[in-house]
mmCIF file of C-alpha atoms in Angstrom:
data_model
loop_
_atom_site.group_PDB
_atom_site.id
_atom_site.type_symbol
_atom_site.label_atom_id
_atom_site.label_comp_id
_atom_site.label_asym_id
_atom_site.label_seq_id
_atom_site.Cartn_x
_atom_site.Cartn_y
_atom_site.Cartn_z
ATOM 1 C CA MET A 1 -45.679 -76.470 -9.128
ATOM 2 C CA MET A 2 -43.540 -76.866 -5.980
ATOM 3 C CA ARG A 3 -43.970 -73.223 -5.264
ATOM 4 C CA HIS A 4 -47.413 -73.826 -4.622
ATOM 5 C CA LEU A 5 -46.933 -76.552 -2.163
ATOM 6 C CA GLY A 6 -44.139 -74.998 -0.412
ATOM 7 C CA PHE A 7 -42.760 -78.297 0.792
ATOM 8 C CA ALA A 8 -42.953 -81.956 -0.242
ATOM 9 C CA ALA A 9 -45.000 -83.403 2.719
ATOM 10 C CA ALA A 10 -47.327 -85.801 1.062
ATOM 11 C CA GLY A 11 -49.508 -86.045 4.221
ATOM 12 C CA VAL A 12 -50.312 -82.278 4.199
ATOM 13 C CA ALA A 13 -51.037 -82.349 0.467
ATOM 14 C CA SER A 14 -53.541 -85.208 0.820
ATOM 15 C CA ALA A 15 -54.985 -83.711 3.984
ATOM 16 C CA ALA A 16 -55.534 -80.438 2.125
ATOM 17 C CA LEU A 17 -57.983 -82.270 -0.168
ATOM 18 C CA THR A 18 -60.198 -82.666 2.902
ATOM 19 C CA LEU A 19 -60.125 -78.883 3.466
ATOM 20 C CA THR A 20 -62.341 -78.224 0.399
ATOM 21 C CA ALA A 21 -65.372 -78.579 2.535
ATOM 22 C CA LEU A 22 -64.021 -76.373 5.273
ATOM 23 C CA GLY A 23 -63.616 -73.229 3.105
ATOM 24 C CA THR A 24 -60.172 -73.301 1.673
ATOM 25 C CA THR A 25 -58.824 -70.630 -0.466
ATOM 26 C CA THR A 26 -59.761 -70.921 -4.107
ATOM 27 C CA ALA A 27 -58.761 -69.089 -7.284
ATOM 28 C CA SER A 28 -61.046 -66.298 -8.538
ATOM 29 C CA ALA A 29 -62.305 -66.309 -12.129
ATOM 30 C CA ALA A 30 -62.635 -62.599 -12.094
ATOM 31 C CA PRO A 31 -59.631 -60.354 -12.668
ATOM 32 C CA GLN A 32 -57.715 -59.579 -9.462
ATOM 33 C CA PRO A 33 -54.914 -57.396 -8.516
ATOM 34 C CA ALA A 34 -51.462 -58.522 -9.795
ATOM 35 C CA ARG A 35 -48.282 -58.629 -7.788
ATOM 36 C CA SER A 36 -45.589 -56.367 -8.616
ATOM 37 C CA GLY A 37 -42.275 -56.175 -6.788
ATOM 38 C CA GLY A 38 -43.677 -57.855 -3.652
ATOM 39 C CA THR A 39 -46.838 -55.629 -3.357
ATOM 40 C CA ILE A 40 -50.178 -55.853 -4.903
ATOM 41 C CA SER A 41 -50.971 -53.327 -7.548
ATOM 42 C CA ALA A 42 -53.757 -52.489 -9.735
ATOM 43 C CA GLY A 43 -53.907 -54.291 -13.019
ATOM 44 C CA ALA A 44 -55.447 -57.513 -14.437
ATOM 45 C CA PRO A 45 -53.455 -60.688 -14.145
ATOM 46 C CA THR A 46 -52.316 -62.614 -17.199
ATOM 47 C CA ALA A 47 -53.727 -65.853 -18.438
ATOM 48 C CA ASP A 48 -55.424 -68.338 -16.150
ATOM 49 C CA CYS A 49 -52.740 -70.102 -14.018
ATOM 50 C CA GLY A 50 -54.958 -72.917 -13.038
ATOM 51 C CA GLY A 51 -56.234 -71.741 -9.746
ATOM 52 C CA ASN A 52 -55.203 -73.255 -6.326
ATOM 53 C CA PRO A 53 -54.336 -76.591 -7.712
ATOM 54 C CA TYR A 54 -53.828 -78.561 -4.503
ATOM 55 C CA HIS A 55 -56.762 -76.567 -2.598
ATOM 56 C CA LEU A 56 -54.217 -75.256 0.116
ATOM 57 C CA ARG A 57 -55.157 -73.287 2.972
ATOM 58 C CA VAL A 58 -52.354 -70.698 3.481
ATOM 59 C CA LEU A 59 -52.051 -68.211 6.299
ATOM 60 C CA GLN A 60 -50.007 -65.041 6.404
ATOM 61 C CA ALA A 61 -48.348 -65.112 9.928
ATOM 62 C CA ILE A 62 -48.342 -61.853 11.859
ATOM 63 C CA ASP A 63 -47.254 -62.891 15.476
ATOM 64 C CA ALA A 64 -47.627 -65.712 18.028
ATOM 65 C CA SER A 65 -48.945 -65.504 21.564
ATOM 66 C CA PRO A 66 -46.437 -65.539 24.385
ATOM 67 C CA SER A 67 -48.014 -68.625 25.670
ATOM 68 C CA GLY A 68 -47.332 -70.512 22.271
ATOM 69 C CA ARG A 69 -51.000 -71.513 22.047
ATOM 70 C CA SER A 70 -52.115 -69.295 19.332
ATOM 71 C CA LEU A 71 -51.225 -67.559 16.174
ATOM 72 C CA THR A 72 -52.413 -64.280 14.812
ATOM 73 C CA ALA A 73 -52.547 -64.486 11.021
ATOM 74 C CA ARG A 74 -54.391 -63.372 8.066
ATOM 75 C CA ASN A 75 -56.157 -65.670 5.737
ATOM 76 C CA THR A 76 -54.944 -65.693 2.193
ATOM 77 C CA LYS A 77 -56.626 -65.953 -1.256
ATOM 78 C CA TYR A 78 -54.916 -67.330 -4.382
ATOM 79 C CA PHE A 79 -54.402 -65.001 -7.288
ATOM 80 C CA CYS A 80 -53.117 -65.612 -10.642
ATOM 81 C CA GLY A 81 -49.904 -63.733 -11.341
ATOM 82 C CA PHE A 82 -47.563 -62.862 -14.360
ATOM 83 C CA ASP A 83 -45.918 -66.287 -14.535
ATOM 84 C CA ASP A 84 -48.053 -68.379 -12.041
ATOM 85 C CA GLY A 85 -50.167 -67.891 -8.894
ATOM 86 C CA TYR A 86 -49.606 -66.636 -5.527
ATOM 87 C CA PHE A 87 -51.180 -66.184 -2.225
ATOM 88 C CA ALA A 88 -51.942 -62.782 -0.900
ATOM 89 C CA PRO A 89 -53.288 -61.866 2.515
ATOM 90 C CA VAL A 90 -57.046 -60.848 2.754
ATOM 91 C CA GLY A 91 -59.345 -59.867 5.456
ATOM 92 C CA LYS A 92 -58.528 -58.881 9.155
ATOM 93 C CA PRO A 93 -56.014 -60.524 11.344
ATOM 94 C CA THR A 94 -57.507 -63.444 13.247
ATOM 95 C CA LYS A 95 -56.299 -65.589 16.173
ATOM 96 C CA PHE A 96 -55.884 -69.175 15.273
ATOM 97 C CA HIS A 97 -55.683 -71.989 17.954
ATOM 98 C CA PHE A 98 -53.964 -75.283 17.816
ATOM 99 C CA ALA A 99 -55.344 -78.862 18.492
ATOM 100 C CA PRO A 100 -53.505 -80.886 21.011
ATOM 101 C CA GLY A 101 -50.495 -82.589 19.243
ATOM 102 C CA ALA A 102 -50.392 -80.435 16.430
ATOM 103 C CA LYS A 103 -47.379 -80.954 14.153
ATOM 104 C CA ALA A 104 -45.107 -78.108 12.853
ATOM 105 C CA THR A 105 -42.652 -77.994 10.022
ATOM 106 C CA LEU A 106 -40.070 -75.237 9.264
ATOM 107 C CA LEU A 107 -37.902 -74.791 6.197
ATOM 108 C CA ASN A 108 -34.126 -75.168 6.270
ATOM 109 C CA GLY A 109 -33.365 -73.771 2.968
ATOM 110 C CA VAL A 110 -35.668 -75.782 0.614
ATOM 111 C CA HIS A 111 -35.718 -78.799 2.967
ATOM 112 C CA GLU A 112 -38.248 -79.399 5.455
ATOM 113 C CA GLU A 113 -37.548 -79.838 9.107
ATOM 114 C CA LYS A 114 -39.923 -81.169 11.722
ATOM 115 C CA VAL A 115 -39.934 -78.954 14.850
ATOM 116 C CA SER A 116 -42.069 -78.375 17.889
ATOM 117 C CA LEU A 117 -44.856 -76.125 17.802
ATOM 118 C CA THR A 118 -43.062 -73.807 20.201
ATOM 119 C CA ASP A 119 -40.095 -73.569 17.867
ATOM 120 C CA LEU A 120 -42.294 -72.594 15.022
ATOM 121 C CA LEU A 121 -44.151 -69.936 16.941
ATOM 122 C CA ARG A 122 -40.938 -68.574 18.392
ATOM 123 C CA ARG A 123 -39.702 -68.134 14.869
ATOM 124 C CA VAL A 124 -42.910 -66.315 13.882
ATOM 125 C CA HIS A 125 -42.473 -63.975 16.866
ATOM 126 C CA THR A 126 -38.759 -63.337 16.159
ATOM 127 C CA CYS A 127 -39.561 -62.681 12.456
ATOM 128 C CA LYS A 128 -42.078 -59.950 13.418
ATOM 129 C CA SER A 129 -39.541 -57.995 15.325
ATOM 130 C CA ASN A 130 -36.340 -58.693 13.662
ATOM 131 C CA ARG A 131 -36.366 -60.305 10.166
ATOM 132 C CA SER A 132 -32.582 -60.357 9.972
ATOM 133 C CA ALA A 133 -32.326 -62.271 13.255
ATOM 134 C CA VAL A 134 -33.038 -65.548 11.287
ATOM 135 C CA HIS A 135 -30.064 -66.537 9.302
ATOM 136 C CA TRP A 136 -29.828 -68.585 6.210
ATOM 137 C CA PRO A 137 -30.555 -71.421 5.398
ATOM 138 C CA SER A 138 -33.559 -70.560 7.718
ATOM 139 C CA SER A 139 -35.893 -67.859 6.727
ATOM 140 C CA CYS A 140 -38.743 -65.491 7.745
ATOM 141 C CA ASN A 141 -41.054 -66.491 5.040
ATOM 142 C CA ASN A 142 -44.292 -65.818 6.757
ATOM 143 C CA GLN A 143 -46.860 -68.004 4.922
ATOM 144 C CA TYR A 144 -47.806 -71.265 6.277
ATOM 145 C CA VAL A 145 -49.881 -74.159 4.847
ATOM 146 C CA ILE A 146 -52.383 -75.488 7.485
ATOM 147 C CA THR A 147 -54.852 -78.220 7.995
ATOM 148 C CA VAL A 148 -57.452 -77.858 10.649
ATOM 149 C CA ASN A 149 -59.892 -80.223 12.443
ATOM 150 C CA LYS A 150 -63.695 -79.979 12.568
ATOM 151 C CA ALA A 151 -63.481 -77.526 15.307
ATOM 152 C CA GLY A 152 -61.214 -75.290 13.238
ATOM 153 C CA ALA A 153 -58.218 -75.875 15.437
ATOM 154 C CA ILE A 154 -54.785 -76.139 13.326
ATOM 155 C CA THR A 155 -53.573 -79.845 13.318
ATOM 156 C CA THR A 156 -50.597 -79.198 11.155
ATOM 157 C CA ILE A 157 -48.705 -76.124 10.146
ATOM 158 C CA ALA A 158 -45.787 -75.984 7.593
ATOM 159 C CA GLN A 159 -43.819 -72.953 6.517
ATOM 160 C CA ARG A 160 -44.338 -72.428 2.790
ATOM 161 C CA TYR A 161 -41.501 -71.787 0.428
ATOM 162 C CA HIS A 162 -42.209 -68.914 -1.783
ATOM 163 C CA PRO A 163 -39.581 -66.684 -3.565
#
């Protein structure tokens, strides 16, 4: 179950429940592409893995603006896989903006670390151009759990652990 959350921040988990009305990702009942070796391949997934149990909204980061005020990312959809579910990018890249005072969290190994939004966006940009520039225990995992306000601006963003 921790692989779905990506981190143990209770505030984001409880805030994610409010995202249900804002169009969060949800599991699909119809057979979807299954993941194989880090890519999506044709083939029906195995048994129902329970959907997106925490109703998380997850983005797949592509790049950050030089000004540090926006993030280009793709929305994701939750798919059931062979041993449990995963988030895969869907749709076209979109520019996401941040609310004033947005909170950011990066992973240091499997431990969360509160950072400035600038630090998080710098990591996204660095990982785009050179994934090996970020050394263990940090990583270039490019999926982020977000919460948004009524205007759609990101209020919290946290790097998601996924193998």
